[in-house]
């Protein structure tokens, strides 16, 4: 099976712009979770989507949003970018049916905000 | 509240020696515990997990982890380290009794493992 894919792999934006990141889960997986990784804060949970519905949300401002499509692909959007949004954004997929499931991560999108 | 602590930012070992990367956790319900590894400019790769049963869990690349409920620990171990094991290791937990956390993992800050030749 193909793994989790994320596009683009690298992005450079300027403050105030918006950005959309894409994640394609492993075939058959219906849950997609997003995480932000920074040297200062570590890995922080953004949100999780399951069957096109947001099921769980972390403590991020409303500038961070996401959605999931009927084929389980997911996008996250960050509006009005700030310098502090520079990070590696990771998505992870799982079947989404139980606590014992493993989340499988994509390679990440590295966002640099100038 | 759910949380994970990795008390060592860095662990240095010589190739061929055993390695241990420490992890302690806090959950109110049943803990489901995971170890991931991250190589530079890469995503997280799953190594192993503890769900229930035998306290010693075996995973990928010769790694294993020992679950200790009384000490709320889940230390990662390998009998003989390789230079190629050098990477950033993350411990994560999910509370099995909380439905709202179904899609969420709580991660530690990570431990940088360096294995020198």
XYZ file of C-alpha atoms in Angstrom:
231
model
C 0.000 0.000 0.000
C 1.145 3.511 -0.667
C 1.852 5.564 2.428
C 0.497 8.915 3.481
C 1.384 11.610 0.984
C 1.539 15.343 1.576
C 1.844 18.174 -0.901
C 3.652 20.410 -1.275
C 6.758 19.338 0.601
C 8.094 22.863 0.986
C 6.480 26.268 0.987
C 7.681 29.801 1.453
C 5.096 32.473 2.184
C 5.082 35.999 3.542
C 3.211 37.330 6.540
C -0.457 37.962 5.896
C -0.775 35.435 3.112
C -2.770 32.252 3.355
C -1.715 28.695 2.574
C -3.401 25.362 1.843
C -1.732 22.042 2.546
C -2.945 18.705 1.253
C -2.853 15.205 2.676
C -3.807 11.904 1.047
C -4.260 9.089 3.577
C -3.450 5.438 3.178
C -6.088 3.707 1.096
C -8.995 2.631 3.310
C -8.140 5.000 6.141
C -10.937 7.374 7.050
C -9.313 9.382 9.804
C -6.835 12.155 9.113
C -5.123 14.079 11.902
C -2.916 17.131 11.562
C -0.007 18.130 13.782
C 2.312 21.108 13.905
C 5.947 20.479 14.799
C 8.231 23.301 15.934
C 11.517 23.241 17.868
C 9.996 25.279 20.675
C 6.601 23.630 21.121
C 7.264 20.140 19.831
C 4.405 18.201 18.269
C 1.038 19.842 18.761
C -2.304 18.467 17.650
C -4.299 20.668 15.307
C -7.424 18.684 14.442
C -8.779 15.367 13.267
C -11.281 14.584 10.563
C -13.286 11.408 10.179
C -15.833 10.819 7.437
C -15.734 14.478 6.394
C -16.464 15.708 9.944
C -14.118 17.369 12.378
C -14.074 15.042 15.349
C -11.418 16.614 17.520
C -9.680 19.975 17.713
C -6.558 21.254 19.444
C -5.850 24.685 20.905
C -5.092 26.691 17.810
C -6.641 29.969 16.695
C -9.403 30.088 14.137
C -6.890 30.986 11.432
C -6.186 27.273 11.265
C -8.923 25.312 9.566
C -9.336 22.088 7.707
C -11.679 19.904 5.794
C -11.976 16.387 4.534
C -13.380 15.190 1.263
C -15.483 12.145 0.494
C -12.384 10.234 -0.657
C -10.813 10.929 2.802
C -8.239 13.336 1.413
C -7.795 16.301 3.695
C -6.659 19.878 3.410
C -5.668 22.345 6.053
C -5.664 26.076 5.579
C -3.857 28.782 7.487
C -5.005 32.335 6.864
C -3.224 35.562 7.705
C 0.095 33.855 8.190
C 2.352 34.891 11.057
C 6.065 34.314 11.489
C 5.289 31.852 14.270
C 3.418 29.618 11.843
C 6.730 28.490 10.384
C 6.792 24.797 11.135
C 6.674 21.267 9.824
C 3.048 20.272 9.328
C 2.434 16.570 9.582
C -0.656 14.641 8.753
C -1.392 11.135 9.931
C -4.001 8.629 8.889
C -5.675 5.679 10.547
C -8.813 3.605 10.136
C -10.431 5.794 12.775
C -12.386 3.137 14.626
C -10.467 2.473 17.835
C -8.026 3.812 20.406
C -5.614 0.975 19.734
C -5.007 2.018 16.143
C -1.687 3.225 14.885
C -1.479 6.582 13.176
C 0.771 6.569 10.111
C 2.475 9.820 9.275
C 3.301 11.489 6.009
C 6.643 13.184 5.258
C 5.298 16.600 6.203
C 5.088 20.010 4.609
C 7.721 22.454 5.753
C 6.302 25.977 5.806
C 8.522 29.017 6.113
C 6.842 32.365 6.727
C 8.965 35.431 5.975
C -5.106 15.335 31.623
C -2.975 13.257 29.337
C 0.728 13.896 29.074
C 4.039 12.301 28.199
C 7.465 13.097 29.569
C 10.768 12.200 27.985
C 13.241 13.240 30.666
C 16.334 13.176 28.457
C 16.742 15.565 25.556
C 19.767 13.606 24.354
C 21.071 10.085 24.725
C 24.539 9.134 23.504
C 25.705 5.542 23.203
C 28.496 3.683 21.489
C 27.701 1.336 18.636
C 27.138 -2.192 19.889
C 26.086 -1.068 23.369
C 22.513 -1.359 24.633
C 20.380 1.744 24.488
C 17.425 2.980 26.516
C 15.219 5.961 25.765
C 12.954 6.818 28.681
C 9.279 7.736 28.658
C 6.738 8.266 31.416
C 3.077 9.031 30.894
C -0.048 10.263 32.616
C -3.592 9.282 31.644
C -6.750 8.805 33.640
C -7.853 5.661 31.840
C -6.191 2.779 30.025
C -2.973 3.882 28.334
C -2.259 3.065 24.734
C 1.422 3.841 24.173
C 3.423 4.347 21.016
C 7.000 4.974 19.927
C 7.889 6.811 16.740
C 11.223 7.717 15.164
C 11.979 10.749 13.027
C 14.959 11.114 10.724
C 16.038 14.577 9.529
C 13.530 16.236 7.217
C 11.213 13.253 7.420
C 7.894 12.425 8.988
C 7.398 10.098 11.939
C 7.860 6.384 11.462
C 5.981 3.974 13.698
C 8.181 1.635 15.754
C 5.901 -0.191 18.179
C 2.917 0.117 20.474
C 1.503 -1.246 23.707
C -2.207 -1.918 23.855
C -2.649 -4.751 26.333
C -1.108 -8.067 27.297
C 2.604 -8.789 27.540
C 4.500 -5.903 29.088
C 7.427 -6.388 26.699
C 6.562 -5.234 23.213
C 8.740 -5.955 20.200
C 8.806 -3.656 17.232
C 10.654 -2.709 14.076
C 14.435 -2.647 13.565
C 15.155 -4.667 16.710
C 13.571 -2.197 19.104
C 11.483 -3.227 22.059
C 9.741 -1.409 24.874
C 8.759 -2.347 28.380
C 5.454 -1.223 29.837
C 5.455 -0.697 33.597
C 2.065 0.234 34.964
C 3.184 0.927 38.534
C 5.889 3.327 37.351
C 3.755 4.644 34.463
C 6.703 4.145 32.156
C 7.237 2.844 28.653
C 10.976 2.831 27.985
C 12.347 2.053 24.539
C 15.256 -0.355 24.366
C 17.588 -2.048 21.939
C 20.197 -4.634 22.916
C 22.839 -3.459 20.447
C 22.791 0.053 18.990
C 23.685 0.891 15.396
C 24.992 4.178 14.019
C 21.934 4.188 11.742
C 19.686 4.314 14.847
C 20.744 7.932 15.352
C 17.513 9.927 15.110
C 14.838 11.735 17.119
C 12.545 9.441 19.115
C 9.054 10.311 20.276
C 6.867 8.610 22.837
C 3.107 9.132 22.552
C 0.011 8.175 24.520
C -3.684 7.917 23.949
C -6.245 7.478 26.733
C -8.330 4.441 25.895
C -11.204 5.571 28.078
C -11.797 8.928 26.489
C -13.764 8.863 23.275
C -12.929 12.441 22.471
C -9.260 11.608 21.993
C -9.827 8.888 19.450
C -7.880 10.630 16.707
C -5.329 12.357 18.850
C -1.934 11.374 20.206
C -0.161 13.230 23.000
C 3.571 13.370 22.333
C 6.623 13.848 24.463
C 9.210 16.464 23.518
C 11.433 13.908 21.865
C 14.854 12.438 22.637
C 17.765 12.827 20.253
C 19.655 9.559 20.101
C 23.240 9.639 18.853
C 25.131 6.422 18.323
C 28.820 6.931 17.665
C 31.033 4.389 15.888
